[in-house]
Short mmCIF file of C-alpha atoms and ligand atoms in Angstrom, two decimals:
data_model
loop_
_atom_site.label_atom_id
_atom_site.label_comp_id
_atom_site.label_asym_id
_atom_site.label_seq_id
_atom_site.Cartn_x
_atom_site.Cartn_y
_atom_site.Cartn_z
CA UNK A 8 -17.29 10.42 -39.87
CA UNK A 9 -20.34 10.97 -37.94
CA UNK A 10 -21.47 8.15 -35.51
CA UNK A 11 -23.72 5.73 -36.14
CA UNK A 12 -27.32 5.21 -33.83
CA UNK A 13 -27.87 2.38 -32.36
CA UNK A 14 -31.60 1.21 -31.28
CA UNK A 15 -33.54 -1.72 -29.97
CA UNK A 16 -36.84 -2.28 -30.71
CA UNK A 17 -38.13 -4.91 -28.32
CA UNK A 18 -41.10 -6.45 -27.64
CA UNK A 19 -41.63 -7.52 -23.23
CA UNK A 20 -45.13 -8.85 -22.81
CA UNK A 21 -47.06 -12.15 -23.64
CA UNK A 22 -48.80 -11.17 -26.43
CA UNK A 23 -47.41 -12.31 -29.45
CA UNK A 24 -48.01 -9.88 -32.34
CA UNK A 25 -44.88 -8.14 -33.54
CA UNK A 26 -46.01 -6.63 -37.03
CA UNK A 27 -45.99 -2.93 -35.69
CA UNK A 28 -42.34 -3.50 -34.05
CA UNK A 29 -40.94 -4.81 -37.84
CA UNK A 30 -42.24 -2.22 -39.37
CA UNK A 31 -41.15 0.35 -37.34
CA UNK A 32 -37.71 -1.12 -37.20
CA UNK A 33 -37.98 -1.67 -40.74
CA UNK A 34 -38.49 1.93 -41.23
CA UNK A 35 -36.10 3.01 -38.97
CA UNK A 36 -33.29 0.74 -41.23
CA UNK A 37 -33.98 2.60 -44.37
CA UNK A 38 -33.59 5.74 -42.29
CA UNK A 39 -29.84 4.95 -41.73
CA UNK A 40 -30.27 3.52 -38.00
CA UNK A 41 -28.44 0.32 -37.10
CA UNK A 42 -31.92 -1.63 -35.05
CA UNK A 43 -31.26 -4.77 -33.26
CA UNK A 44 -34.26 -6.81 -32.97
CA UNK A 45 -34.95 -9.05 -30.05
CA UNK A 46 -37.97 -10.94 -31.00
CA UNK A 47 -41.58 -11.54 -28.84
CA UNK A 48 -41.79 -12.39 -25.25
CA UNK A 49 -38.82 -11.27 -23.88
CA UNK A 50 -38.61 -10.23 -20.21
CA UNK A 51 -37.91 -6.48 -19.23
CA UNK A 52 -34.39 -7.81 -17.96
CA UNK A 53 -33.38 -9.65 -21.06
CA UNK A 54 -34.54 -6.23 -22.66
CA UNK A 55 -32.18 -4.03 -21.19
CA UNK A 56 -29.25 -6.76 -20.97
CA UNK A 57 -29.55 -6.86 -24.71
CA UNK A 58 -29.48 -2.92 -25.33
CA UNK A 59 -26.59 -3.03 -22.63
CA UNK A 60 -24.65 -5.59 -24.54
CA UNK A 61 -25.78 -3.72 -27.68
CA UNK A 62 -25.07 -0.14 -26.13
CA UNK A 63 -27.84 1.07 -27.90
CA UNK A 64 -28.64 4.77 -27.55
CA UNK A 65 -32.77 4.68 -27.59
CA UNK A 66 -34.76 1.38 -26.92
CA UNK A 67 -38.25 0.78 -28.27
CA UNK A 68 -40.62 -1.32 -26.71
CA UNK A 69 -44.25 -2.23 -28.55
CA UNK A 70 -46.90 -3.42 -25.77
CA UNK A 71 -50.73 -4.67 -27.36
CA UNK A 72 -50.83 -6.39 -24.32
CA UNK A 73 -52.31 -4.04 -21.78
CA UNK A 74 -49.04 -4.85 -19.54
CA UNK A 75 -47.47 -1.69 -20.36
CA UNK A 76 -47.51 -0.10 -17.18
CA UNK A 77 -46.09 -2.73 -15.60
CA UNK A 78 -43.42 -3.72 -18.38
CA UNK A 79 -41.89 -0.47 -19.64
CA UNK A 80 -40.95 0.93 -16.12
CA UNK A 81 -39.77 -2.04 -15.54
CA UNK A 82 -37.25 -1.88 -18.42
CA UNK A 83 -36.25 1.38 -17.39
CA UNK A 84 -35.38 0.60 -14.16
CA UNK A 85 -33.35 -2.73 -15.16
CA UNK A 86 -31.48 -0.15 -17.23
CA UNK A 87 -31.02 2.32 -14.14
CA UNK A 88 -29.07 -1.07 -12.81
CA UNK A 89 -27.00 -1.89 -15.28
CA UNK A 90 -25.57 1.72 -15.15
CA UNK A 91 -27.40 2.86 -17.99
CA UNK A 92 -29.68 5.51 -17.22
CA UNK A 93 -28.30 7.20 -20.22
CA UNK A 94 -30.02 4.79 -22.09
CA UNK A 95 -33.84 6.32 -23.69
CA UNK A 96 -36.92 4.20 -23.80
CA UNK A 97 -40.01 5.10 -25.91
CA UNK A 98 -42.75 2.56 -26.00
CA UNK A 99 -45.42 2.13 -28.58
CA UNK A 100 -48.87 0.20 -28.80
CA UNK A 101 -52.50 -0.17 -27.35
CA UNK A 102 -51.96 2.50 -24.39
CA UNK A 103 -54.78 4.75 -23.02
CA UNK A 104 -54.39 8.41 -22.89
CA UNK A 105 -54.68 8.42 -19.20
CA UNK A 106 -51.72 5.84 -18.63
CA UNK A 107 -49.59 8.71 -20.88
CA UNK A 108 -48.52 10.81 -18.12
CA UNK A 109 -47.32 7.81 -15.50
CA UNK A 110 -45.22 6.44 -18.18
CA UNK A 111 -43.49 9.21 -19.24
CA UNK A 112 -43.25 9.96 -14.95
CA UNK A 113 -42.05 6.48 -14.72
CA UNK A 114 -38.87 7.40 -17.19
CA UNK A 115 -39.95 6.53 -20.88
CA UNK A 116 -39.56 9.62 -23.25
CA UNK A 117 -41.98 9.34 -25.52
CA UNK A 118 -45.06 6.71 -25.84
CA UNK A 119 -47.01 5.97 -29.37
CA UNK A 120 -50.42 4.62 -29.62
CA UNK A 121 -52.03 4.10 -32.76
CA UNK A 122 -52.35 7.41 -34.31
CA UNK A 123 -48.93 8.17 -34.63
CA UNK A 124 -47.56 8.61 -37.72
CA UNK A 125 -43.94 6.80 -38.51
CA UNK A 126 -42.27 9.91 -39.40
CA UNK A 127 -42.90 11.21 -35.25
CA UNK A 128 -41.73 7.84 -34.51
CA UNK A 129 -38.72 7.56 -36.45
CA UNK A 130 -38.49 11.24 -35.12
CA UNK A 131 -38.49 10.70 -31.67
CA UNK A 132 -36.00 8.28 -32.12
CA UNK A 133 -33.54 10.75 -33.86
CA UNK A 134 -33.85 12.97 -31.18
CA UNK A 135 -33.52 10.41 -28.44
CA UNK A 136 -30.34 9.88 -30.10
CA UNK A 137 -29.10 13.31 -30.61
CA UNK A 138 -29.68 14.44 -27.30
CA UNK A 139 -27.48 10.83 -26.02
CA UNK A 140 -24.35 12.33 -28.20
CA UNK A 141 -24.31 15.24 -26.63
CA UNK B 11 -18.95 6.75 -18.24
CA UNK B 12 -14.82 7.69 -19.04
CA UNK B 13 -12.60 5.61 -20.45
CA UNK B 14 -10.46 4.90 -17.48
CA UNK B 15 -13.63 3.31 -15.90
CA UNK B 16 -14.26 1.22 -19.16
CA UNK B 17 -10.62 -0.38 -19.17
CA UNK B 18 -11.12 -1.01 -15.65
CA UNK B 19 -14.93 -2.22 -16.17
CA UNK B 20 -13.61 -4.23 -19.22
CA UNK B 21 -11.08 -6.70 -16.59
CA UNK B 22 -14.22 -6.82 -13.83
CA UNK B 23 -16.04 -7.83 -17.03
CA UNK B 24 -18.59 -5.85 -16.88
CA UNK B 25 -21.62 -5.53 -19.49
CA UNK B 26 -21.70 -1.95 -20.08
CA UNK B 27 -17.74 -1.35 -20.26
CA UNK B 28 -17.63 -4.03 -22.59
CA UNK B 29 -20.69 -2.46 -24.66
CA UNK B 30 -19.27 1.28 -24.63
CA UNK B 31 -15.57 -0.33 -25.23
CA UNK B 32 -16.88 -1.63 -28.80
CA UNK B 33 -18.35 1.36 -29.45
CA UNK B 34 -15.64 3.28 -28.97
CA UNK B 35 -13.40 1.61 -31.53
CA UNK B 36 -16.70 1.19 -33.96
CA UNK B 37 -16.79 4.79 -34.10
CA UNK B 38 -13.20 5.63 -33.97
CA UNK B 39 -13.37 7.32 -30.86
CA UNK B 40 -10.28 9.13 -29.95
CA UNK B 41 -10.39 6.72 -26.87
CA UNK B 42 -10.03 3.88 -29.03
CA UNK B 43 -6.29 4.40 -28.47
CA UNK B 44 -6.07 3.83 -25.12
CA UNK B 45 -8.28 1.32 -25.09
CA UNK B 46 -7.00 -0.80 -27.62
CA UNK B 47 -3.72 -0.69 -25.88
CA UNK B 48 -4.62 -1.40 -22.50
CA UNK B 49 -5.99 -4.76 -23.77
CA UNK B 50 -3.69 -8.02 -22.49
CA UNK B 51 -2.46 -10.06 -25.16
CA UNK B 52 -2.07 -13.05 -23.57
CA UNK B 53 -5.86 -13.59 -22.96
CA UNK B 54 -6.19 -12.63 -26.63
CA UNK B 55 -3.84 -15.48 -28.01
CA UNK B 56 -5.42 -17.73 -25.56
CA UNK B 57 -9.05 -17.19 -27.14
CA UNK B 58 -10.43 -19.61 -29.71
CA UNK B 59 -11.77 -17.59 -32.40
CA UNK B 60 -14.26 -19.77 -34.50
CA UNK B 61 -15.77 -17.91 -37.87
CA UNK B 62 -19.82 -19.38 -38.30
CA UNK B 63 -20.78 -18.46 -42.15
CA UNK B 64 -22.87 -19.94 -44.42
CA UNK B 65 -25.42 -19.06 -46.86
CA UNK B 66 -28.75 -16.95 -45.83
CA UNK B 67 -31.37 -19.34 -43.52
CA UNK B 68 -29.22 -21.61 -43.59
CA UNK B 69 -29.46 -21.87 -39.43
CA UNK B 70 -25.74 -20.10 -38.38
CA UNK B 71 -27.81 -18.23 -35.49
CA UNK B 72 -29.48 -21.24 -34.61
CA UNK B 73 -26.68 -23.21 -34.38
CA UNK B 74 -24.94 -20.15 -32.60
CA UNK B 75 -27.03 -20.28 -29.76
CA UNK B 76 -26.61 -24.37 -29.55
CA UNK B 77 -23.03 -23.62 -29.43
CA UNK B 78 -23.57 -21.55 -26.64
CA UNK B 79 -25.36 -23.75 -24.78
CA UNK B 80 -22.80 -26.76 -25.41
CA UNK B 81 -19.91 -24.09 -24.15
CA UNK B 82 -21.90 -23.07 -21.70
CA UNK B 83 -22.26 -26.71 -19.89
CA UNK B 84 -18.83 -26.96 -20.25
CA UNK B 85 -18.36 -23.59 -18.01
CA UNK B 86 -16.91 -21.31 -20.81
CA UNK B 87 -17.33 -18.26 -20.97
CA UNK B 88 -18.13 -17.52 -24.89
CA UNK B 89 -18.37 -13.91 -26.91
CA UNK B 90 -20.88 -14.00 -30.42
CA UNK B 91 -19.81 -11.09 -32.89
CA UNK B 92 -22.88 -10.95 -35.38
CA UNK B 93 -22.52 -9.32 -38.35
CA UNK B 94 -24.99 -8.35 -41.04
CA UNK B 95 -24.63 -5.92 -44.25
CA UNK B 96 -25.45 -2.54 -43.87
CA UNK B 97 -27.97 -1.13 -46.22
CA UNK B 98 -26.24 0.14 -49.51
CA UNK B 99 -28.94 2.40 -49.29
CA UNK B 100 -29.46 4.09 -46.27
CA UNK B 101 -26.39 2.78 -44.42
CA UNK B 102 -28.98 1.46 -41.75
CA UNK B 103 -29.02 -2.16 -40.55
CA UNK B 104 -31.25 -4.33 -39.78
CA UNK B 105 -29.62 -6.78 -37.27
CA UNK B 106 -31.93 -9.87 -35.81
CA UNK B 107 -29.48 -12.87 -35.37
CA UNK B 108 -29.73 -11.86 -31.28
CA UNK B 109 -33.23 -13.06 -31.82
CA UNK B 110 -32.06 -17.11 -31.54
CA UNK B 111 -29.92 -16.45 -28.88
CA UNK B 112 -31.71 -14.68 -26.57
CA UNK B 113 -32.53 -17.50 -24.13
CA UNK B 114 -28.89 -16.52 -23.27
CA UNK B 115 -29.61 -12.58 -22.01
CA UNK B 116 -29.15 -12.84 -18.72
CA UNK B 117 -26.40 -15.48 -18.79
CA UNK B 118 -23.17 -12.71 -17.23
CA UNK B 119 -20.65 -15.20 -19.03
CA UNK B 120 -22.86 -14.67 -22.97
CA UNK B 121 -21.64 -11.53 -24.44
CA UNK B 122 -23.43 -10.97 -27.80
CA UNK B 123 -22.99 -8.24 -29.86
CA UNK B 124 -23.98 -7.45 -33.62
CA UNK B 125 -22.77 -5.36 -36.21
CA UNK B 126 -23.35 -4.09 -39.35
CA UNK B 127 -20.68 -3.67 -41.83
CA UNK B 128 -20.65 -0.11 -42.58
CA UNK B 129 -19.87 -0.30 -46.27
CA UNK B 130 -16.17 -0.75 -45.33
CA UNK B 131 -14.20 -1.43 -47.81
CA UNK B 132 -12.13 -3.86 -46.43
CA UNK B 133 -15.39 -5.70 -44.89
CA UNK B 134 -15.55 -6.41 -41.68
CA UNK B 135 -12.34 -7.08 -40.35
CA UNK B 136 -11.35 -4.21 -38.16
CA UNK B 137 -14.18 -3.25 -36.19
CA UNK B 138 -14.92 -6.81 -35.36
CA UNK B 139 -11.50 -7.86 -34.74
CA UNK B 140 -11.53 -5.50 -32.24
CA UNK B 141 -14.74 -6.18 -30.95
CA UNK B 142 -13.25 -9.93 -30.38
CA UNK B 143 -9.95 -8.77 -29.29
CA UNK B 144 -12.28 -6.90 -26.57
CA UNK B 145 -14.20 -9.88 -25.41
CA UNK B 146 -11.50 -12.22 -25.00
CA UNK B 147 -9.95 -9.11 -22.88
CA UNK B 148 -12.47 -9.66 -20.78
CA UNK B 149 -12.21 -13.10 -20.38
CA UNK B 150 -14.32 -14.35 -23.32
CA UNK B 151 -12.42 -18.14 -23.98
CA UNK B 152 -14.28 -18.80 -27.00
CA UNK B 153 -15.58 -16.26 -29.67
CA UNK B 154 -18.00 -17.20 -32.65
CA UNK B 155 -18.14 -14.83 -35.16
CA UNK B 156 -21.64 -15.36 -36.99
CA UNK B 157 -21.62 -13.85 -40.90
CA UNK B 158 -23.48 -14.56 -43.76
CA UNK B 159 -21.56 -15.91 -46.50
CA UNK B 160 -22.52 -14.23 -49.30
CA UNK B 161 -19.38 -12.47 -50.55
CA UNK B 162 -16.36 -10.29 -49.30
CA UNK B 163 -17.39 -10.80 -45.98
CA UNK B 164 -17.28 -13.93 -45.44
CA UNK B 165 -13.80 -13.81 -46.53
CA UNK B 166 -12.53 -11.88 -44.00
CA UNK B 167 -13.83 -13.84 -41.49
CA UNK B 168 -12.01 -16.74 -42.48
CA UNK B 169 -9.24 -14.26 -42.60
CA UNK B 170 -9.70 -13.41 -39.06
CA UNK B 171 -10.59 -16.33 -37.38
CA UNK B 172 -8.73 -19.58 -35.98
CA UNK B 173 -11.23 -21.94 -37.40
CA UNK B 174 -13.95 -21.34 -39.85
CA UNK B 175 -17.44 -23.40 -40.13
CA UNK B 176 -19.41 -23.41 -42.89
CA UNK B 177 -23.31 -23.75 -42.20
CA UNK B 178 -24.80 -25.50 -45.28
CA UNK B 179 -28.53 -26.81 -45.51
CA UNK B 180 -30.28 -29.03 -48.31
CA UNK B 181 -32.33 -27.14 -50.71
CA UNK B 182 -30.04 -24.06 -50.92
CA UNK B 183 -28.73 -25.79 -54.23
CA UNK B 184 -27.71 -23.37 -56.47
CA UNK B 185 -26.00 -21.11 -53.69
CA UNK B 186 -24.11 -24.38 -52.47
CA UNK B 187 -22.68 -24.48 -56.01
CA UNK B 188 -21.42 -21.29 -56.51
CA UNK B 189 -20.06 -21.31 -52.95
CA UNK B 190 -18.01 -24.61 -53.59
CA UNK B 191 -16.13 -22.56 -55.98
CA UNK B 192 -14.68 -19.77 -52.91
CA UNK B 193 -15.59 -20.52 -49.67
CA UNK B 194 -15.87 -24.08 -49.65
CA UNK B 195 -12.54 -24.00 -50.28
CA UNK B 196 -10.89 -22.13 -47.32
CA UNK B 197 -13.51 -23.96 -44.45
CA UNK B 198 -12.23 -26.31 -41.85
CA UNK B 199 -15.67 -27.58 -41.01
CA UNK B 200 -18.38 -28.32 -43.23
CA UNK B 201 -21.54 -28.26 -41.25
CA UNK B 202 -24.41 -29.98 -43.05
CA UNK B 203 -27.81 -28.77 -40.89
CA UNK B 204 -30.75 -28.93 -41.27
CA UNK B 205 -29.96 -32.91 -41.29
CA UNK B 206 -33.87 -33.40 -40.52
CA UNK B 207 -34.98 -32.30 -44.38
CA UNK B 208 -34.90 -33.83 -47.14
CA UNK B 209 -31.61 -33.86 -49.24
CA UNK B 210 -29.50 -33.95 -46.08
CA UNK B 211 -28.09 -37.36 -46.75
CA UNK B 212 -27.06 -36.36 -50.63
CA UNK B 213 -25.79 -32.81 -49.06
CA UNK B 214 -23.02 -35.18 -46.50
CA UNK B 215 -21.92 -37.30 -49.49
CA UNK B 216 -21.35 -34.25 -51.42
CA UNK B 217 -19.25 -32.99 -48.53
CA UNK B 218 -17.37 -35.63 -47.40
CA UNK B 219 -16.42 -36.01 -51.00
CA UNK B 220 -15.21 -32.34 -51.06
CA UNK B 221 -13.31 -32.72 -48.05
CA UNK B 222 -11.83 -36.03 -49.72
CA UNK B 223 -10.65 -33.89 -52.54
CA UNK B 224 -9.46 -31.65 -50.66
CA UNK B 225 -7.12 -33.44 -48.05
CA UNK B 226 -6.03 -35.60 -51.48
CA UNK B 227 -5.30 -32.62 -53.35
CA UNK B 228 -4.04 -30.31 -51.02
CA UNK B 229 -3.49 -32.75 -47.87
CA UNK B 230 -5.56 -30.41 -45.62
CA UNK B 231 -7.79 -31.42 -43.16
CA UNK B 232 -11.45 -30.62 -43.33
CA UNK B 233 -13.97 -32.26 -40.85
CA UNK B 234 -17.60 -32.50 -42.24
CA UNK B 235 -20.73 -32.72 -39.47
CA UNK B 236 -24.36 -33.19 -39.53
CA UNK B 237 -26.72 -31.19 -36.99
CA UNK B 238 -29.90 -30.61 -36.24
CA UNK B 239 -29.66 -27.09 -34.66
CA UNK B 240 -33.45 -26.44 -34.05
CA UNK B 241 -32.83 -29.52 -31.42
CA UNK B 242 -29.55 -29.65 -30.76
CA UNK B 243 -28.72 -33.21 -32.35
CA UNK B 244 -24.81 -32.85 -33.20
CA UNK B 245 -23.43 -29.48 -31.41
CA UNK B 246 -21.56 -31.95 -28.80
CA UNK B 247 -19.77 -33.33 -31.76
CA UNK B 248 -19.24 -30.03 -33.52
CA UNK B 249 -17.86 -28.68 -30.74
CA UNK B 250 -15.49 -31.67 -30.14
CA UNK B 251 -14.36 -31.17 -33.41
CA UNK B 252 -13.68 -27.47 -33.01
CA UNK B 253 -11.93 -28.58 -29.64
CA UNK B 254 -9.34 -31.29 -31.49
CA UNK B 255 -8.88 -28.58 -34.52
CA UNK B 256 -7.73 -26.30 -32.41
CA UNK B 257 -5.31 -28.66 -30.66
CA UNK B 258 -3.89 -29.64 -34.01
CA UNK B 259 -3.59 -25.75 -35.31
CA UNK B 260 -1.37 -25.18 -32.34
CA UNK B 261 0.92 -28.41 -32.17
CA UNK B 262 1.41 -27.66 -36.08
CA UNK B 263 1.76 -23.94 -35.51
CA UNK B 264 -0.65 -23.23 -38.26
CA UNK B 265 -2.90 -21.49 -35.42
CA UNK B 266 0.45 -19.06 -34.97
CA UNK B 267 0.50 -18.49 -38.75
CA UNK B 268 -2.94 -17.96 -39.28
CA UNK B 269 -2.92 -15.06 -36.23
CA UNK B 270 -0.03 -13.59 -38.13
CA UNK B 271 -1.66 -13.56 -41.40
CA UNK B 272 -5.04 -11.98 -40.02
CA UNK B 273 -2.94 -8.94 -38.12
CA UNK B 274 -1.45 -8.46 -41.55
CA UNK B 275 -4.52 -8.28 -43.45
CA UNK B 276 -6.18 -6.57 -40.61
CA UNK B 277 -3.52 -4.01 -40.15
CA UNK B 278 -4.32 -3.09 -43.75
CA UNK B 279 -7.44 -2.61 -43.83
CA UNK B 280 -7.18 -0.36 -40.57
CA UNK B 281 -4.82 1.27 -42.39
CA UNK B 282 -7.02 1.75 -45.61
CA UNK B 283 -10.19 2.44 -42.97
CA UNK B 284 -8.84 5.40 -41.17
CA UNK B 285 -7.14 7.21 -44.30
CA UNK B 286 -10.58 7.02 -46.35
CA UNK B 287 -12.30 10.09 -44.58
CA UNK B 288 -9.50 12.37 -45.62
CA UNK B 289 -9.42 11.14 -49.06
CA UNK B 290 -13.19 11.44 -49.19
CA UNK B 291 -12.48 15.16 -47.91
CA UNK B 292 -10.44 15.56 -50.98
CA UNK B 293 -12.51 14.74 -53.45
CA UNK B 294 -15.64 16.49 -51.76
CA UNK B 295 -13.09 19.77 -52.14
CA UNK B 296 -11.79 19.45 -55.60
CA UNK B 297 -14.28 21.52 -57.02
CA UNK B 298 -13.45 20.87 -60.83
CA UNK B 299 -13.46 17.20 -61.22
CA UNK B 300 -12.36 16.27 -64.36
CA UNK B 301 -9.62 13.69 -65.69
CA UNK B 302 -8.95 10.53 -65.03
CA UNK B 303 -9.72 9.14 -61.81
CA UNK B 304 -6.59 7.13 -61.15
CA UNK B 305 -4.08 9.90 -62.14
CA UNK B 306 -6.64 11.87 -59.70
CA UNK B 307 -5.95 9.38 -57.26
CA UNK B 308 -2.30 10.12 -57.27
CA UNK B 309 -2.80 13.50 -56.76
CA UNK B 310 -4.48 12.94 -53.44
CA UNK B 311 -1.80 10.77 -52.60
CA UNK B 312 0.92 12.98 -53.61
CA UNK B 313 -0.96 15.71 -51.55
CA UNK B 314 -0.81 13.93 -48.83
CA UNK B 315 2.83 13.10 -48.95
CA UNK B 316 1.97 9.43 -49.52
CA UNK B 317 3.62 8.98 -52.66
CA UNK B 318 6.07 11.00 -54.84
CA UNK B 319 5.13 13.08 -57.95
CA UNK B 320 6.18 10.90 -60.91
CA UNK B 321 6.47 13.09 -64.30
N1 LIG C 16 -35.79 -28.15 -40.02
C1 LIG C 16 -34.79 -27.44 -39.49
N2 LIG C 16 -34.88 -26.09 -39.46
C2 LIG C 16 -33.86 -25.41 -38.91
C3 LIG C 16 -32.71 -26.04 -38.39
N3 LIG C 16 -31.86 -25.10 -37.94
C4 LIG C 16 -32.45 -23.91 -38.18
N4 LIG C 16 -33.65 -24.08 -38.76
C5 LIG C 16 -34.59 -23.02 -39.20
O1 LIG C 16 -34.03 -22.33 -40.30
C6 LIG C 16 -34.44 -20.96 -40.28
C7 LIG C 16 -33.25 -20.03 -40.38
O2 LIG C 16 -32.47 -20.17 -39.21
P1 LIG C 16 -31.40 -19.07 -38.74
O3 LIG C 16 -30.67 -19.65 -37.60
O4 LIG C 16 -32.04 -17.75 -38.58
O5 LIG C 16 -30.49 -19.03 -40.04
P2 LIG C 16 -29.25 -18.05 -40.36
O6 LIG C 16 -28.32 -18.81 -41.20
O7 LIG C 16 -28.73 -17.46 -39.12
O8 LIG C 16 -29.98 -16.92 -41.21
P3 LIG C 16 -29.42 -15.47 -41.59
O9 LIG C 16 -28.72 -14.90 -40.39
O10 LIG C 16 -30.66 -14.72 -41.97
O11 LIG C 16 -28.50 -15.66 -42.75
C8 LIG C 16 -35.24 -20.77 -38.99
O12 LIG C 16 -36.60 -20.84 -39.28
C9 LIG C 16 -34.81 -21.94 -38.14
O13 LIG C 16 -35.79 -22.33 -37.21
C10 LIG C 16 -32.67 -27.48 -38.43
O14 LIG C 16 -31.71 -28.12 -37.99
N5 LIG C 16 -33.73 -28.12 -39.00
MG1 LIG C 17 -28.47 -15.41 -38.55
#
């Protein structure tokens, strides 16, 4: 039997709009992954506690908040502390081209913004996953 | 991380052992072995395991994470198995109890962990049992097990747990009525939330008159509460009761007979669990496929030395 993925889509950040995040995870369900959801507002520490507790192998995060810069390395690193580097972020949302490239230096694998279509989302995802098996 | 540094991370109780060391024995790992047996059995009998079901929205994660709090201010240390159905479908999941209880995330003595049920056939019981067996390992004194009661499942939580609550809300009528028939039956505590709406007051009559039958009829115990989980309003009580329960399960020894009964039923469906892939693997190979799928059945068996040709 082959394993099972694991993912958390979470949502850090004040701003409370979390229709992208359900349907990704949504989408991500009828793909055959098991997605925990954490809900709005959550702090990049309860984040990565959860996908800890979870052992998740790829956490999402959605930012429309602007904060992204801040928030998503900041999940990364709370991961790094908990031992769980292995862990992959990808984050998704309102994110400039030009903050692409310190995100993806500051640990996240892949970042979304609008254009992306769900199949290179739930894509990125699979092969977040993939690579963690190995 | 190897699995000599999760059995040791499981007794420092530490977050990530305790996350891989479920994992393990969800996947059946090859680990899962020594794992399994390097957990202590006395922490495991000492663990209250308390089943949370109930119909869908009926407030079991709400409630949950009120329990937590109330166990919490009482310095225990508490575990929360979630489980949801898998997707028939795709065999995904979609899990979002966590989503009430994460005021608790960064509380080192909350370990929360949800799981889907896999289409097992069995439901639930081993992966989860383990999972539990695993948190009380670690020092977990209380574990809720949150499911939605809404068929097999349910079931084998009551199976598997010490006590079993069962979340009911007004204006979930018709389910309430076709639940009073199964599950209402094998519940030590009938929870009435939601005991702010509407109906609440009918719903406790109702109850108090089932659990009336019952200890008539059957002279068993059943304790009916009222709560208010979006603010709180009862968990003291509800955990009392869980708290004298408990006492009274282990004077009468029914807590000892009810731990027997759920290794039975869980060795079982273990049993039944790790035998399926090969049997799937026969079927995928018989390449004509014709005749009756019980004498079929037997074949497989018979192939595998299970059982003995009968002409
Ligand atoms: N008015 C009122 N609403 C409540 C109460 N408890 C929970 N709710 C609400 O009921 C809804 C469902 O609550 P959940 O805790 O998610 O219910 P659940 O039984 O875990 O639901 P599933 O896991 O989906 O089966 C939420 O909107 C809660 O805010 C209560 O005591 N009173
Ligand atoms: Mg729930």
């Amino acid at each position: 039997m082959s394993k099972k993925y694991r993912v958390l889509i979470g949502k850090p950040g004040l701003d409370g709009h979390d229709r992208g995040a359900k349907v990704i995870a949504q989408a991500l369900r009828d793909k055959g992954f098991e997605v925990i959801y954490t809900g709005i507002r959550r702090s990049p520490a309860e984040i990565a506690a959860a996908a800890v507790q979870e052992d998740v192998d790829v956490v999402g995060l959605s930012s429309l908040s602007g904060a992204h810069l801040r928030l998503f390395p900041a999940v990364v690193e709370e991961l790094a502390k908990a031992d769980a580097h292995d862990i992959a972020v990808v984050g998704g949302g309102v994110i400039p081209t030009e903050d692409i490239a310190t995100l993806k230096a500051a640990g996240i694998r892949e970042i979304f913004t609008p254009g992306a279509t769900l199949e290179e989302v739930i894509g990125a995802f699979q092969s977040a996953c993939e690579e963690r098996e190995k | 991380m190897n699995i000599a540094t999760i059995i040791e991370g499981l007794s420092r109780r530490d977050p990530r052992a305790i996350g891989r060391a479920i994992s393990i024995v969800e996947n059946h790992d090859p680990d899962a072995h020594a794992l399994l047996d390097s957990l202590d059995p006395a922490k495991i009998e000492a663990c209250l395991v308390v089943g949370i079901t109930g119909p869908p929205g009926a407030g079991k994660s709400t409630l949950t994470a009120q329990l937590i709090k109330e166990y919490r201010r009482h310095e225990v240390r508490v575990g929360i198995v979630a489980v949801d159905p898998s997707s028939p479908l795709s065999g995904g999941a979609l899990l979002g109890d966590r989503v009430r209880m994460m005021n608790h995330a960064l509380d080192p003595d909350v370990v929360i962990r949800s799981m889907a049920t896999r289409g097992r056939l069995g439901g639930v019981c081993g992966s989860a049992g383990a999972a539990v067996r695993i948190m009380a390992h670690s020092a977990c004194q209380v574990v809720l097990i949150e499911t939605v009661g809404v068929g097999q499942s349910e079931m084998d939580i009551v199976r598997m747990a010490d006590l079993t609550a069962m979340v009911l809300a007004p204006g979930l009528g018709d389910d309430i009525q076709a639940m009073k028939a199964g599950l209402l039956e094998v519940a030590d505590v009938l929870v009435v939330n939601k005991a702010d709406l509407r109906g609440a007051d009918a719903l406790l009559l109702d109850m108090e008159s089932v659990a009336q039958q019952r200890q008539d009829r059957q002279g068993r115990t059943t304790r009916v509460c009222a709560t208010i989980a979006s603010k709180g309003d009862g968990v003291a009580e509800l955990v009392q009761i869980f708290n004298d329960m408990n006492e009274m399960f282990q004077k009468s020894g029914e807590k000892a007979q009810r731990r027997l009964q759920a290794r039975r039923y869980e060795v079982i469906d273990w049993a039944v669990e790790l035998i399926r892939p090969r049997i799937a693997d026969s079927v995928a190979d018989k390449a004509a496929f014709n005749g009756d799928p019980m004498l079929l059945a037997q074949d497989i068996l018979v192939g595998m030395g299970l059982q003995t040709k009968k002409d």
